PDB file of C-alpha atoms in Angstrom:
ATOM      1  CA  UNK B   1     133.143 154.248 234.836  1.00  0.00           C
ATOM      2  CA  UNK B   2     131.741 157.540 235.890  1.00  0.00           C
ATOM      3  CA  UNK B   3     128.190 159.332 233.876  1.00  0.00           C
ATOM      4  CA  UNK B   4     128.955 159.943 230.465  1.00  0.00           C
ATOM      5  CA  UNK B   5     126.512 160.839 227.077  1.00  0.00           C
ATOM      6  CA  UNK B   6     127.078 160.468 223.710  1.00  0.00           C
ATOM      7  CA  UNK B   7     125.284 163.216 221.878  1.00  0.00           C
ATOM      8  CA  UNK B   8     125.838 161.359 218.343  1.00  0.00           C
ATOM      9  CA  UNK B   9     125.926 157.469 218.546  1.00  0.00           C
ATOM     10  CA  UNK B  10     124.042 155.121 220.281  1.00  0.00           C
ATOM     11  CA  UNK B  11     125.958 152.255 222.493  1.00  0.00           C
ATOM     12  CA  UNK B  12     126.539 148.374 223.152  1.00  0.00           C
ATOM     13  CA  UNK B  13     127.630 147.070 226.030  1.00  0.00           C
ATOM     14  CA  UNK B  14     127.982 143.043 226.418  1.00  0.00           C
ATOM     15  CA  UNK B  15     128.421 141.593 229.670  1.00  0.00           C
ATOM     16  CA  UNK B  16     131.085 138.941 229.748  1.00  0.00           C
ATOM     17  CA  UNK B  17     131.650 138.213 233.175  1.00  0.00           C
ATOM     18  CA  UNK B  18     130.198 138.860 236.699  1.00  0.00           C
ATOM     19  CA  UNK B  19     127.435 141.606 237.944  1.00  0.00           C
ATOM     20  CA  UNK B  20     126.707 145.344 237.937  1.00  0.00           C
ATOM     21  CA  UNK B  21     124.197 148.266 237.294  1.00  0.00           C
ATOM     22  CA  UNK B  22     123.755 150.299 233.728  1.00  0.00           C
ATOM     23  CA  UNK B  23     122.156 153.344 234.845  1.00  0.00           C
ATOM     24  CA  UNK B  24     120.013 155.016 231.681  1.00  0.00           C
ATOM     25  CA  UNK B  25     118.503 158.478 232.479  1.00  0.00           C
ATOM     26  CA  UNK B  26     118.199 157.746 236.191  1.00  0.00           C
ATOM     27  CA  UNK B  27     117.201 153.657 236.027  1.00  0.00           C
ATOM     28  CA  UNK B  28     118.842 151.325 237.056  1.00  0.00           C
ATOM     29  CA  UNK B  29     119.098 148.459 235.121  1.00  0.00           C
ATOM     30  CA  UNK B  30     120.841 144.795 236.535  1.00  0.00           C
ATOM     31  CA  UNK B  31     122.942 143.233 234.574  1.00  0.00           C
ATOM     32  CA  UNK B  32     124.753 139.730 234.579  1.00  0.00           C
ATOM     33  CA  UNK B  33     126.899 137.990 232.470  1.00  0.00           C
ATOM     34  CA  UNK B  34     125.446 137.140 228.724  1.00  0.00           C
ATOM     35  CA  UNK B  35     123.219 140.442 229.054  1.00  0.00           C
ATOM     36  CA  UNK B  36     122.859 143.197 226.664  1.00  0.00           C
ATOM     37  CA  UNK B  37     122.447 146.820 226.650  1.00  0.00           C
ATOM     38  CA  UNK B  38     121.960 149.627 224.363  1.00  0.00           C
ATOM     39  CA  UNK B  39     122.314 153.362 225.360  1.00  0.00           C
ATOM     40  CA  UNK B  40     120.834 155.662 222.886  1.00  0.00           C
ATOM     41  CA  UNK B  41     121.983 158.672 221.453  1.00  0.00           C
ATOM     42  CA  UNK B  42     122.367 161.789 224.400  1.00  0.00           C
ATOM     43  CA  UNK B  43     121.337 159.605 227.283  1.00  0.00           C
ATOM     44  CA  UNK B  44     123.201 159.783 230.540  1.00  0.00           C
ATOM     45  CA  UNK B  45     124.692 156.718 231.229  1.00  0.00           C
ATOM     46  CA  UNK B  46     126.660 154.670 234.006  1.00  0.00           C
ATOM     47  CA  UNK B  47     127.989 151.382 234.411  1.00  0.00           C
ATOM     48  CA  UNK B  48     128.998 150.117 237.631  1.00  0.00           C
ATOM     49  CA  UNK B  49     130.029 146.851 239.322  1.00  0.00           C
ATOM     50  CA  UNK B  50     128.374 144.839 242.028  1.00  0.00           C
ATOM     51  CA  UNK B  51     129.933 141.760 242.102  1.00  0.00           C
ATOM     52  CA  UNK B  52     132.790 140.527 243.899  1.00  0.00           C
ATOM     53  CA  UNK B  53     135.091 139.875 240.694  1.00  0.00           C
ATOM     54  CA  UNK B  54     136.073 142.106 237.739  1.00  0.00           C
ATOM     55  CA  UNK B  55     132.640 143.268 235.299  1.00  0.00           C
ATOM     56  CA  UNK B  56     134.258 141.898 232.310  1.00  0.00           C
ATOM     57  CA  UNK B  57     132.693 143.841 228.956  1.00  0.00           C
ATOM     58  CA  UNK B  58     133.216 145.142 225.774  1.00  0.00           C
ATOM     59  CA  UNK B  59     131.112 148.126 224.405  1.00  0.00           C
ATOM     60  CA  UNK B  60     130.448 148.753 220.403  1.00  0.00           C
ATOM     61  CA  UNK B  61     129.407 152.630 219.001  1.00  0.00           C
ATOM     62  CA  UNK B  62     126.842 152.856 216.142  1.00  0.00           C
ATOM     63  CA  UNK B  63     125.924 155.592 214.160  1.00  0.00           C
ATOM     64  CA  UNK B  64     122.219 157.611 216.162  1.00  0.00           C
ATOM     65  CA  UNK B  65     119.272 155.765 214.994  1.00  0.00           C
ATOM     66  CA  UNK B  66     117.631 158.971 213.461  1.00  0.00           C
ATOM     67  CA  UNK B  67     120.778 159.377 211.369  1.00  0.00           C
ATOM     68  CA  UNK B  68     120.027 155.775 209.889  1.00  0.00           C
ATOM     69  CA  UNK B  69     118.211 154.978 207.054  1.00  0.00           C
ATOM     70  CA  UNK B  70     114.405 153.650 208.150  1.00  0.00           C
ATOM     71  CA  UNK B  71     115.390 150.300 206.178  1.00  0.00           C
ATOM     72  CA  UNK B  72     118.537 149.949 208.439  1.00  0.00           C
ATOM     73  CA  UNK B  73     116.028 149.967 211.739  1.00  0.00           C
ATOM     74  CA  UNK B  74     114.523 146.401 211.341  1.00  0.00           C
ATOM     75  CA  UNK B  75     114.979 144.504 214.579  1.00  0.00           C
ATOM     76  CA  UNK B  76     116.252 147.057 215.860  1.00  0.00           C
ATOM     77  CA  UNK B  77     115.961 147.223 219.867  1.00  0.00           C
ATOM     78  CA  UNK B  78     116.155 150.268 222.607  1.00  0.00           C
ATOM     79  CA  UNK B  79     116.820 149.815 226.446  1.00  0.00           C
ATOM     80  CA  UNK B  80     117.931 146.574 227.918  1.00  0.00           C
ATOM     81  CA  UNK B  81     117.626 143.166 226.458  1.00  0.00           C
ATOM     82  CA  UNK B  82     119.081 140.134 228.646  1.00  0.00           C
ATOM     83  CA  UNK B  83     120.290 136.575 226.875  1.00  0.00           C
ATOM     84  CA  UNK B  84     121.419 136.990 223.811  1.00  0.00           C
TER      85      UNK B  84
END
């Protein structure tokens, strides 16, 4: 995809289909299919693929967590999460 940052929402990405790397800040993070991934507000992100078939995705924006109200936080998670 190439490095990108979004300075004023945070970002989902959910892995569909095959393998790849989400690099966040510098780290690399593996991903798979049925993983999970949020990008926060002004990091510098990358996704790439690794597999030998298409890294199938889709990718939801959300408004920058410290532009939420504290109530809308709950359960809220940062980084990677796999298995949802």
């Amino acid at each position: 995809m190439g490095e990108e940052v979004h300075e004023d929402r945070d970002q989902f990405f959910r892995f569909e289909q095959d393998n790849g790397e989400v690099w966040i800040d510098g780290v690399a993070n593996l991903v798979k299919a049925d993983d999970g991934v949020i990008v926060p507000a002004g990091a510098k992100y990358n996704v790439i693929n690794t597999g030998s078939e298409p890294l199938r995705l889709y990718t939801i924006y959300g408004p920058q967590a410290s532009r939420r109200h504290p109530s809308q936080d709950q359960g809220r998670c940062r980084g990677i999460s796999q298995t949802f």
